[in-house]
Tab-separated table of C-alpha atoms and ligand atoms in Angstrom:
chain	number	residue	atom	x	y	z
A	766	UNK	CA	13.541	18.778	-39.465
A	767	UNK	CA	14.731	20.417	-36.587
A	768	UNK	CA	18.427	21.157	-37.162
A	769	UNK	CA	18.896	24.924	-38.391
A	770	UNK	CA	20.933	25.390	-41.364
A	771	UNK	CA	24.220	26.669	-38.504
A	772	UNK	CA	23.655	22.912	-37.586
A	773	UNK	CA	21.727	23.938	-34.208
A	774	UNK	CA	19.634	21.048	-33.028
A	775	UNK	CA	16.350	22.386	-31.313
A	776	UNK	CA	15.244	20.303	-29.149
A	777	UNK	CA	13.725	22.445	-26.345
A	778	UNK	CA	10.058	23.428	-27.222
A	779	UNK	CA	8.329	25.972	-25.299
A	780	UNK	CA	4.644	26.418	-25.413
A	781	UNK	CA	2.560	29.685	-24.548
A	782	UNK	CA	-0.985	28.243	-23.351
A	783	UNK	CA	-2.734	31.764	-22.925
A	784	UNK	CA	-1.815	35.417	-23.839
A	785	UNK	CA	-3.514	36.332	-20.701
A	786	UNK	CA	-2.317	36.273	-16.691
A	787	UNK	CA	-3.245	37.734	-13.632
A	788	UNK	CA	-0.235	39.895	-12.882
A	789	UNK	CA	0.365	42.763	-15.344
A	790	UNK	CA	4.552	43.190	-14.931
A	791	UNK	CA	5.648	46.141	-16.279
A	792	UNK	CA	8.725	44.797	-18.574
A	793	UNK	CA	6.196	42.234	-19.924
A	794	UNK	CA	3.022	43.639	-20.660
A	795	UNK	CA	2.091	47.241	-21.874
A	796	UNK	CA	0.143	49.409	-19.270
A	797	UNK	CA	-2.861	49.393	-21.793
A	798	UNK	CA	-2.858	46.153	-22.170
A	799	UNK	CA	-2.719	43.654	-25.505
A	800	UNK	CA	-5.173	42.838	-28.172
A	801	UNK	CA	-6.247	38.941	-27.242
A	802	UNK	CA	-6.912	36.664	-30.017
A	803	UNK	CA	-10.020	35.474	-30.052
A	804	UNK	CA	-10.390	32.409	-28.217
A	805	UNK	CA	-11.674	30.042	-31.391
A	806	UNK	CA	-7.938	30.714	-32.826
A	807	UNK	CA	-5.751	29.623	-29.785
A	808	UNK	CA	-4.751	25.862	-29.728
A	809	UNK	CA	-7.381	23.945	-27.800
A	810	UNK	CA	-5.792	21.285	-25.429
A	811	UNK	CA	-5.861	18.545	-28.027
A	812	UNK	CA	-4.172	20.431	-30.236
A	813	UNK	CA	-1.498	21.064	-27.940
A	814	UNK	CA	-1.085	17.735	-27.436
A	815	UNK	CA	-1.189	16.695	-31.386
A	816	UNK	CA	1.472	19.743	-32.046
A	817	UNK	CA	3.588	18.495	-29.175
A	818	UNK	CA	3.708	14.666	-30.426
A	819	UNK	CA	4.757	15.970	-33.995
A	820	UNK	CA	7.437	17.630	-32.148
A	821	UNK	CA	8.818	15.144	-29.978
A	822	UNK	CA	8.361	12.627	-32.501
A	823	UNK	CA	10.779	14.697	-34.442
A	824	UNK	CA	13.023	14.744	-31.401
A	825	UNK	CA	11.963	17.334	-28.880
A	826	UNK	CA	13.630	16.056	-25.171
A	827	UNK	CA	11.984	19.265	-23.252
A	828	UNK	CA	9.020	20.707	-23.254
A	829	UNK	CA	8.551	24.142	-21.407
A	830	UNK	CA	4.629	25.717	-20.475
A	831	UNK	CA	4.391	29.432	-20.502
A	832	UNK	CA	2.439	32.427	-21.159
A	833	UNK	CA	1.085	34.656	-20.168
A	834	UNK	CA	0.379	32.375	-17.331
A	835	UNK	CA	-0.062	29.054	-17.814
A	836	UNK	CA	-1.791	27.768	-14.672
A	837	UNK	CA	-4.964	30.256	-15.450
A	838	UNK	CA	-6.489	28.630	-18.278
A	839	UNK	CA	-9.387	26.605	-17.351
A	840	UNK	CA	-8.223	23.359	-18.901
A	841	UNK	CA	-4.645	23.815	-17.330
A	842	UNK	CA	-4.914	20.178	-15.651
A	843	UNK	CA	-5.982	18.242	-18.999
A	844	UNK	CA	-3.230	19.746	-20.718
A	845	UNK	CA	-0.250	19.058	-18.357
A	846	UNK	CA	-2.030	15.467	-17.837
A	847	UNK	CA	-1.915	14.877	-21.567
A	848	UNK	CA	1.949	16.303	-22.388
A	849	UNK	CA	2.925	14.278	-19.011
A	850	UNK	CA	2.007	11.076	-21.490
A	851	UNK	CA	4.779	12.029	-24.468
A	852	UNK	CA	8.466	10.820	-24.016
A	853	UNK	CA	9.669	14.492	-22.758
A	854	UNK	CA	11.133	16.079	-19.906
A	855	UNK	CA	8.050	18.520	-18.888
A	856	UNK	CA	8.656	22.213	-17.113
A	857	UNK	CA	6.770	25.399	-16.452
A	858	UNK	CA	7.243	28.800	-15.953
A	859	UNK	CA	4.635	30.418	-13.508
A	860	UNK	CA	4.217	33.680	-11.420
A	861	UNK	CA	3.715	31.238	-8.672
A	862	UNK	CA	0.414	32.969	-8.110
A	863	UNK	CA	-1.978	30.350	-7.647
A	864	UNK	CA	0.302	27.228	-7.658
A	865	UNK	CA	-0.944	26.305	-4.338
A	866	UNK	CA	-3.560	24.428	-5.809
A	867	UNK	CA	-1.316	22.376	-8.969
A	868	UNK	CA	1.206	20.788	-5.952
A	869	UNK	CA	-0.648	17.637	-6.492
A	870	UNK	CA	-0.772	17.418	-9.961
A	871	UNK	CA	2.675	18.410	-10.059
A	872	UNK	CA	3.622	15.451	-8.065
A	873	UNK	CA	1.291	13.246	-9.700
A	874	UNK	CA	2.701	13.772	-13.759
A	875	UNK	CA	6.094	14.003	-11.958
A	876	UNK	CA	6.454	17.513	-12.637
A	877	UNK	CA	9.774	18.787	-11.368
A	878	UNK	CA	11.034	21.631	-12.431
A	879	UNK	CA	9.203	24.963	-11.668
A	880	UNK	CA	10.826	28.122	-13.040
A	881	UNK	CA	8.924	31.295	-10.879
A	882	UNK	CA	9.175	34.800	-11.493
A	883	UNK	CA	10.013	37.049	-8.763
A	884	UNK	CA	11.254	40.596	-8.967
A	885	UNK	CA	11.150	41.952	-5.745
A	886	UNK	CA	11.363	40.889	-1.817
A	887	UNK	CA	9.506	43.919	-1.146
A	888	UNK	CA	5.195	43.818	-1.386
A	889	UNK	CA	5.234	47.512	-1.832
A	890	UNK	CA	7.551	47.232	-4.874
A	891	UNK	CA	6.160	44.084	-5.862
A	892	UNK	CA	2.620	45.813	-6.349
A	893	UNK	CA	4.543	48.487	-8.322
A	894	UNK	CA	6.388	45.858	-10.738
A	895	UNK	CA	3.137	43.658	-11.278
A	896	UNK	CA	0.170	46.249	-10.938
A	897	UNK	CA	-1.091	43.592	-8.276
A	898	UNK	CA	-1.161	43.219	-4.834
A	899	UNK	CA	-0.452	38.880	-4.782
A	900	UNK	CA	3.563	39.269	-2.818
A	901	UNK	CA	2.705	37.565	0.198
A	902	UNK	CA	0.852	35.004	-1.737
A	903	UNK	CA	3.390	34.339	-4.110
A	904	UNK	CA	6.361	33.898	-1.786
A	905	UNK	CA	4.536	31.774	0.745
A	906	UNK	CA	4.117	29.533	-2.973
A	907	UNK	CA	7.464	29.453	-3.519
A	908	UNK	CA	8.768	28.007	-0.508
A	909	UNK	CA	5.809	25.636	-0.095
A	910	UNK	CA	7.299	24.571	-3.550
A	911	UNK	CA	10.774	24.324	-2.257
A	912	UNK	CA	9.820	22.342	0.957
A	913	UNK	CA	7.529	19.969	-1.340
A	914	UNK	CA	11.266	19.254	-2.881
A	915	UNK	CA	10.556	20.585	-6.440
A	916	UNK	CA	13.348	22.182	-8.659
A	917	UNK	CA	13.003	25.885	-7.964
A	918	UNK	CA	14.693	28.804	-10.253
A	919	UNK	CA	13.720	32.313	-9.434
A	920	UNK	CA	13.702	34.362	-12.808
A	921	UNK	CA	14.300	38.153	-11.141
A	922	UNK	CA	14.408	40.674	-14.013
A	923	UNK	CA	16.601	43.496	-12.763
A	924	UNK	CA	15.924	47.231	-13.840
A	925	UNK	CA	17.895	50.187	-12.875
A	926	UNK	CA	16.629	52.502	-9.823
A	927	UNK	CA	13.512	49.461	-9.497
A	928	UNK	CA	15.056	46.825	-8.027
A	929	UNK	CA	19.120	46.500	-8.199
A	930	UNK	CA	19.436	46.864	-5.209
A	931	UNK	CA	18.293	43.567	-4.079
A	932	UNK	CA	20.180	41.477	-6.089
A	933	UNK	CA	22.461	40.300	-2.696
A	934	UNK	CA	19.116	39.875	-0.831
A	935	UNK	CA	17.929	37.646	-3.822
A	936	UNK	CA	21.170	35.967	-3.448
A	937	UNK	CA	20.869	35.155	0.267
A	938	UNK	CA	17.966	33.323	-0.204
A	939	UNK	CA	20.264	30.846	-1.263
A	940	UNK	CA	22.105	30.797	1.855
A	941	UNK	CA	19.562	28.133	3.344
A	942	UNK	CA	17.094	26.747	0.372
A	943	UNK	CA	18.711	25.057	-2.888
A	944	UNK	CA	16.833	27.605	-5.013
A	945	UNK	CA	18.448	28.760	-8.345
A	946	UNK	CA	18.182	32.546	-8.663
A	947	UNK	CA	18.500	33.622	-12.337
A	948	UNK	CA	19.008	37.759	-12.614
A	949	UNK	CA	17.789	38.197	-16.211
A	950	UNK	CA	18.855	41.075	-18.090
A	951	UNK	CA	15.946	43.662	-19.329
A	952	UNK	CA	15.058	42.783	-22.882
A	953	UNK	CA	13.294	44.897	-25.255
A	954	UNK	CA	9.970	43.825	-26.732
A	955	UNK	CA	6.360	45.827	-28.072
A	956	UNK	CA	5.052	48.204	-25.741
A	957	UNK	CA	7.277	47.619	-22.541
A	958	UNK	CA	9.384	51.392	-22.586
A	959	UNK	CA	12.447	49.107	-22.958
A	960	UNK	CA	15.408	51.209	-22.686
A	961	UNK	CA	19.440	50.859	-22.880
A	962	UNK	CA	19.808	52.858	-19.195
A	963	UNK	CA	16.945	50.720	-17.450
A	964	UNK	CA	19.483	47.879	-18.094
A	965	UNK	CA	21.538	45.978	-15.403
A	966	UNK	CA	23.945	44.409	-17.215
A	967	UNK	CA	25.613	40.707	-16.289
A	968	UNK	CA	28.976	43.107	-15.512
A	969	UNK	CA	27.209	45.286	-13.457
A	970	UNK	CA	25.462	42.178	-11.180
A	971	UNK	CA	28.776	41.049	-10.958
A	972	UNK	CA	30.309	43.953	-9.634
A	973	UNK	CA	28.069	44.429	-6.888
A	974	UNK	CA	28.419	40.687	-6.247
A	975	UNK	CA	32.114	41.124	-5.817
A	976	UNK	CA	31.588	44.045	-3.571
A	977	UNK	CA	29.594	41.760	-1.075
A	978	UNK	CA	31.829	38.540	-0.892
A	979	UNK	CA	35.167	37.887	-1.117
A	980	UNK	CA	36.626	36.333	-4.686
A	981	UNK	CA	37.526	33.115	-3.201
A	982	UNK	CA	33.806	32.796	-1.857
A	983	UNK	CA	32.395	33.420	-5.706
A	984	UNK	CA	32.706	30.282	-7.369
A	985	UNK	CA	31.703	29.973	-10.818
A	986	UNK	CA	29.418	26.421	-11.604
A	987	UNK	CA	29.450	24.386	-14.613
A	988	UNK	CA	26.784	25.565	-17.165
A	989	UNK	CA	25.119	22.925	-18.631
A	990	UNK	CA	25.127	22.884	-22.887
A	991	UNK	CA	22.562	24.761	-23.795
A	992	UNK	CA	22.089	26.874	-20.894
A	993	UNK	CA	21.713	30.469	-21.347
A	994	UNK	CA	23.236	31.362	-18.357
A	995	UNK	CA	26.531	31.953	-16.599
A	996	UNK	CA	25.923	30.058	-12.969
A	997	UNK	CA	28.061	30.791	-9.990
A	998	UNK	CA	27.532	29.878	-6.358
A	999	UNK	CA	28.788	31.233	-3.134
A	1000	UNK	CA	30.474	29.120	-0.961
A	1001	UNK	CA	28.664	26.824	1.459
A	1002	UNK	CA	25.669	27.907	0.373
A	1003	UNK	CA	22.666	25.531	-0.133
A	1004	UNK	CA	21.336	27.278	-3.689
A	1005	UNK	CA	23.297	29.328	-5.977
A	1006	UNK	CA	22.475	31.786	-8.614
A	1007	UNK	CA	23.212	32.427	-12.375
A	1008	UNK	CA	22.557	35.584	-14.860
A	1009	UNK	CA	21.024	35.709	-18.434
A	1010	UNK	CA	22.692	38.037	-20.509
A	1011	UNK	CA	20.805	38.051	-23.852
A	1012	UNK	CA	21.254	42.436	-24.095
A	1013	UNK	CA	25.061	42.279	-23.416
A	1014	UNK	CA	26.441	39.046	-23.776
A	1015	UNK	CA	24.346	36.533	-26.268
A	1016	UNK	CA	23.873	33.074	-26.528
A	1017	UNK	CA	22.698	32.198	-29.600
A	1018	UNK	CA	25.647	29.842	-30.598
A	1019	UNK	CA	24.120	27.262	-28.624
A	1020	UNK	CA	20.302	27.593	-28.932
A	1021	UNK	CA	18.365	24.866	-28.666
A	1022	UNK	CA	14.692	26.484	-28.439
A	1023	UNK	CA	11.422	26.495	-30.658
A	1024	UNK	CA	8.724	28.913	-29.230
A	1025	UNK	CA	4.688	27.838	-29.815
A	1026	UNK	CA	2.272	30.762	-29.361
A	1027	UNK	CA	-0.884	30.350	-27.354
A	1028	UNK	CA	-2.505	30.869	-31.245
A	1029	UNK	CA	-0.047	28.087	-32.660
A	1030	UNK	CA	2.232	29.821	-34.492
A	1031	UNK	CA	6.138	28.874	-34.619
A	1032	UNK	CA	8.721	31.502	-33.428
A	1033	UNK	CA	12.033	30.233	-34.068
A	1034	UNK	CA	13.623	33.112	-32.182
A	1035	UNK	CA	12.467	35.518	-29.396
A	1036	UNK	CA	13.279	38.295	-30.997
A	1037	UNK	CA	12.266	37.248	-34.849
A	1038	UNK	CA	9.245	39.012	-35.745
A	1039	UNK	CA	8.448	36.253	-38.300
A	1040	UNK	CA	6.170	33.588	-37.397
A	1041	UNK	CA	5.053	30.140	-39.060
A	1042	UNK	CA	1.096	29.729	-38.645
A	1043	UNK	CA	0.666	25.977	-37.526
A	1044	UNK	CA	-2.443	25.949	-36.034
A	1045	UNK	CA	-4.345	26.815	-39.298
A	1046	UNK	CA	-2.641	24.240	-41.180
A	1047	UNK	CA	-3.607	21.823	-38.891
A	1048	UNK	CA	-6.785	22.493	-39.056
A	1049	UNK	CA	-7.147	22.448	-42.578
A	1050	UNK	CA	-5.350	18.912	-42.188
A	1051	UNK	CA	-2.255	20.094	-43.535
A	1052	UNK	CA	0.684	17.721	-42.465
A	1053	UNK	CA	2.858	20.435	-40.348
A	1054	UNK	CA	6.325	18.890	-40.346
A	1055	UNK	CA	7.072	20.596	-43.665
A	1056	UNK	CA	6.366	24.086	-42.018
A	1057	UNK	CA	8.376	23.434	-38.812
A	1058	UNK	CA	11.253	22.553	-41.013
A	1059	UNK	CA	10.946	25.515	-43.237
A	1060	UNK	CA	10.743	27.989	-39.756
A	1061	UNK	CA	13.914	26.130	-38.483
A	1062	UNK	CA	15.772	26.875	-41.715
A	1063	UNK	CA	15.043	30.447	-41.962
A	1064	UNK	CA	16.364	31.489	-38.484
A	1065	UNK	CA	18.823	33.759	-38.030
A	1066	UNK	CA	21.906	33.090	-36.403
A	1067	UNK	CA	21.766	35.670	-33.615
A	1068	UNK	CA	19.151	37.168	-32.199
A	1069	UNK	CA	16.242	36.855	-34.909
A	1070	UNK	CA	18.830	39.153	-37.499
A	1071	UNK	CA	19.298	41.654	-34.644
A	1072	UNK	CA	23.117	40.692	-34.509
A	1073	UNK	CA	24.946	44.034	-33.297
A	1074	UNK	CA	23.705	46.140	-30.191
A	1075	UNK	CA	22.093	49.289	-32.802
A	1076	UNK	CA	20.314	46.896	-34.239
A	1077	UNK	CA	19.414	45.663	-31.273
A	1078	UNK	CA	18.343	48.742	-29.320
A	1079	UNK	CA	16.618	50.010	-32.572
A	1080	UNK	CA	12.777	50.560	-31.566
A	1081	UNK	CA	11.683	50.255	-35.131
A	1082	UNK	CA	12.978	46.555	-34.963
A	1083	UNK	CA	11.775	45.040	-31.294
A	1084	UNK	CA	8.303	46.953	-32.457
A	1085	UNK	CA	7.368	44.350	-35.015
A	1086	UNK	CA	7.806	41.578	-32.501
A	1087	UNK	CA	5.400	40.896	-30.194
A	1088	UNK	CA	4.779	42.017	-26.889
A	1089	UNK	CA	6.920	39.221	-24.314
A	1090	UNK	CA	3.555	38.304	-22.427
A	1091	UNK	CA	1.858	36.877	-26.059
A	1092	UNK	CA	5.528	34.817	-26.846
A	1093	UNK	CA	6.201	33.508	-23.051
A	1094	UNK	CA	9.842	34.396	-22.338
B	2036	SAM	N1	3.885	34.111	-16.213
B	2036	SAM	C1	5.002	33.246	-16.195
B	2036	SAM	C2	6.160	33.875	-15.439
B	2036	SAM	O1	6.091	35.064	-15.155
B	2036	SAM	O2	7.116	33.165	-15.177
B	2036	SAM	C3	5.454	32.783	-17.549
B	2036	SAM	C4	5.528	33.803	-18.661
B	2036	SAM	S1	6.757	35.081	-18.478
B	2036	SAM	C5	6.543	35.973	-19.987
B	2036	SAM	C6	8.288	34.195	-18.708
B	2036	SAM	C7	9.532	34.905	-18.261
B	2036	SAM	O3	9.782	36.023	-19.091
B	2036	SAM	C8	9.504	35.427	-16.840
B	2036	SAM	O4	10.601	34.918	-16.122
B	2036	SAM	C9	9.652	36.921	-17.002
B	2036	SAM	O5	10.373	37.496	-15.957
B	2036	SAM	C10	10.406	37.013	-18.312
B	2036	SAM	N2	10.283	38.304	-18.971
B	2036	SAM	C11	9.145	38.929	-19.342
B	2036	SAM	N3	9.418	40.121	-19.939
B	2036	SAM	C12	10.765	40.246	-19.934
B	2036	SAM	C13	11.667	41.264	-20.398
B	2036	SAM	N4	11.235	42.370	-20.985
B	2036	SAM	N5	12.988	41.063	-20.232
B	2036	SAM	C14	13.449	39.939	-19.628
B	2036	SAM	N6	12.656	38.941	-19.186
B	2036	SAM	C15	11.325	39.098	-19.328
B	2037	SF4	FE1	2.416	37.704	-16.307
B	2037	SF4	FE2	4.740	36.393	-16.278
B	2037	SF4	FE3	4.385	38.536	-17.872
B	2037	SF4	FE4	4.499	38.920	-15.267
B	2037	SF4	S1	6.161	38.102	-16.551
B	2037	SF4	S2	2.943	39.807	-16.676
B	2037	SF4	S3	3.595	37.090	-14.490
B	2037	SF4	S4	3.346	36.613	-18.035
């Protein structure tokens, strides 16, 4: 049910539990905001759950919570308490905003990996990125993550003339804490004034990486299957840092990911602008399985069809997806 008809076996689920957040980043929601579904059609938390099960019965290992962001919705706790009962490695993505006040439940569903986003080191620039104010608040979360010993990646989208030039100050923060910085290349989606020369590309990271430490000091890591990134580390230090390269440099060979929106429908790509309504069939008591396997077989191989760099860059085609902050990244 979940193999893709190029053989790809998805096992990686990632669930969006609210189109909404409390930051407003400018590569991920558009300055006038989104329409919101209406709350009776996103997935309550028992539905979640009941999705989830079908899923890992099926053989989902991983299950990733994202949004918009995940930790605002009022019934955050029950949900993360009820996935922490399924067979399934369980992960988030957060703008580390308010996780000040989830450590414990973290610890207590044995919650380990914590993927933040963080674009700048700089609160002035941060406020500019997010349309918010939250820096100081959101770094003194991360490292209260990393000295509570949870598994931190920093995602740190980098955009030409915004923030490029911190990518060796992102990369010091290495030096000392085992945090995993992960530059992620700008990606285009609805209503965030994507374009081609706002890109940093992975070459481009590299070269100013080269220009700040000597080859032998660059080493490149193992990537793990399925990873979407190309890790590296510098030498001696405690963390190390990778770069997602989805605009220049694909990975679609080896994807292993199944997107759920906050109003339970199936995306079996990022970019594919075709969704699989779940959530309705469920209610109508409708067994789903037959629907996840259909979505699975009509994926494309790369990059929801998209699969040369016009197509890619073509506005007409990342306009019919949705914006990034109603998928979850
Ligand atoms: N609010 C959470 C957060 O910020 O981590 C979870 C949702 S957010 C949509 C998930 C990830 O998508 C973040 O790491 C964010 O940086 C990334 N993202 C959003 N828009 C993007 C874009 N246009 N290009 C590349 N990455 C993007
Ligand atoms: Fe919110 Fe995350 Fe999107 Fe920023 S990237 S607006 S924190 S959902």
């Amino acid at each position: 049910m979940l193999t893709d008809t190029f053989g790809r076996h998805h096992n990686y689920l990632r669930i969006s539990l609210t189109e909404q957040c409390n930051l407003r980043c400018t590569y991920c929601m558009p300055a006038e905001g989104v329409a919101l579904t209406p709350k009776s059609h996103l997935m309550t938390a028992q539905e979640i759950y009941t999705i989830a099960q079908k899923f890992v019965d099926a053989g989902v290992t991983k299950i990733r919570l994202t949004g918009g962001e995940p930790l605002i919705r009022k019934d955050a706790q029950e949900i993360l308490e009820k996935l922490a009962t399924l067979d399934v490695e369980l992960a988030i993505s957060t703008n580390a905003v308010i996780t000040d006040r989830y450590i414990e439940l973290f610890k207590k569903i044995g919650m380990q990996n914590i993927n933040v986003s963080l674009d700048t080191l700089i609160p002035e620039r941060f406020k500019t990125i997010t349309r918010r104010n939250y820096f100081q608040r959101v770094y003194d979360n991360i490292f209260q993550l990393v000295s509570e010993g949870f598994n931190i990646k920093l995602n740190c989208v980098l955009m030409k003339e915004i923030n490029e030039d911190e990518i060796i100050d992102f990369i010091q923060l290495s030096k000392d804490h085992a945090i995993h910085v992960r530059f992620i290349e700008f990606m285009p989606f609805d209503g965030n004034n994507w374009d081609r020369s706002k890109l940093v590309s992975f070459q481009e990271i590299m070269t100013y990486v080269e220009r700040a430490f000597s080859k032998e000091d660059i080493l490149r890591i193992n990537d793990r299957p399925n990873d979407t990134s190309k890790n590296y580390q510098i030498k001696n230090y405690k963390g190390s840092f990778a770069v997602i390269s989805t605009v220049t440099n694909p990975f679609c060979d080896s994807c292993n990911r199944i997107r759920l929106t906050a109003n339970g429908k199936i995306k079996n790509c990022l970019f594919s602008s075709d969704e699989t309504d779940l959530l309705s069939a469920l209610r109508d008591n409708e067994p789903i399985e037959p629907l996840i396997a259909k979505a699975l077989k009509a994926k494309f191989k790369m990059r929801g069809g998209m699969d040369t760099p016009e197509k890619f860059q073509d506005p007409s085609q990342y306009e019919k997806n949705r914006s990034m902050i109603t998928i979850g990244g």
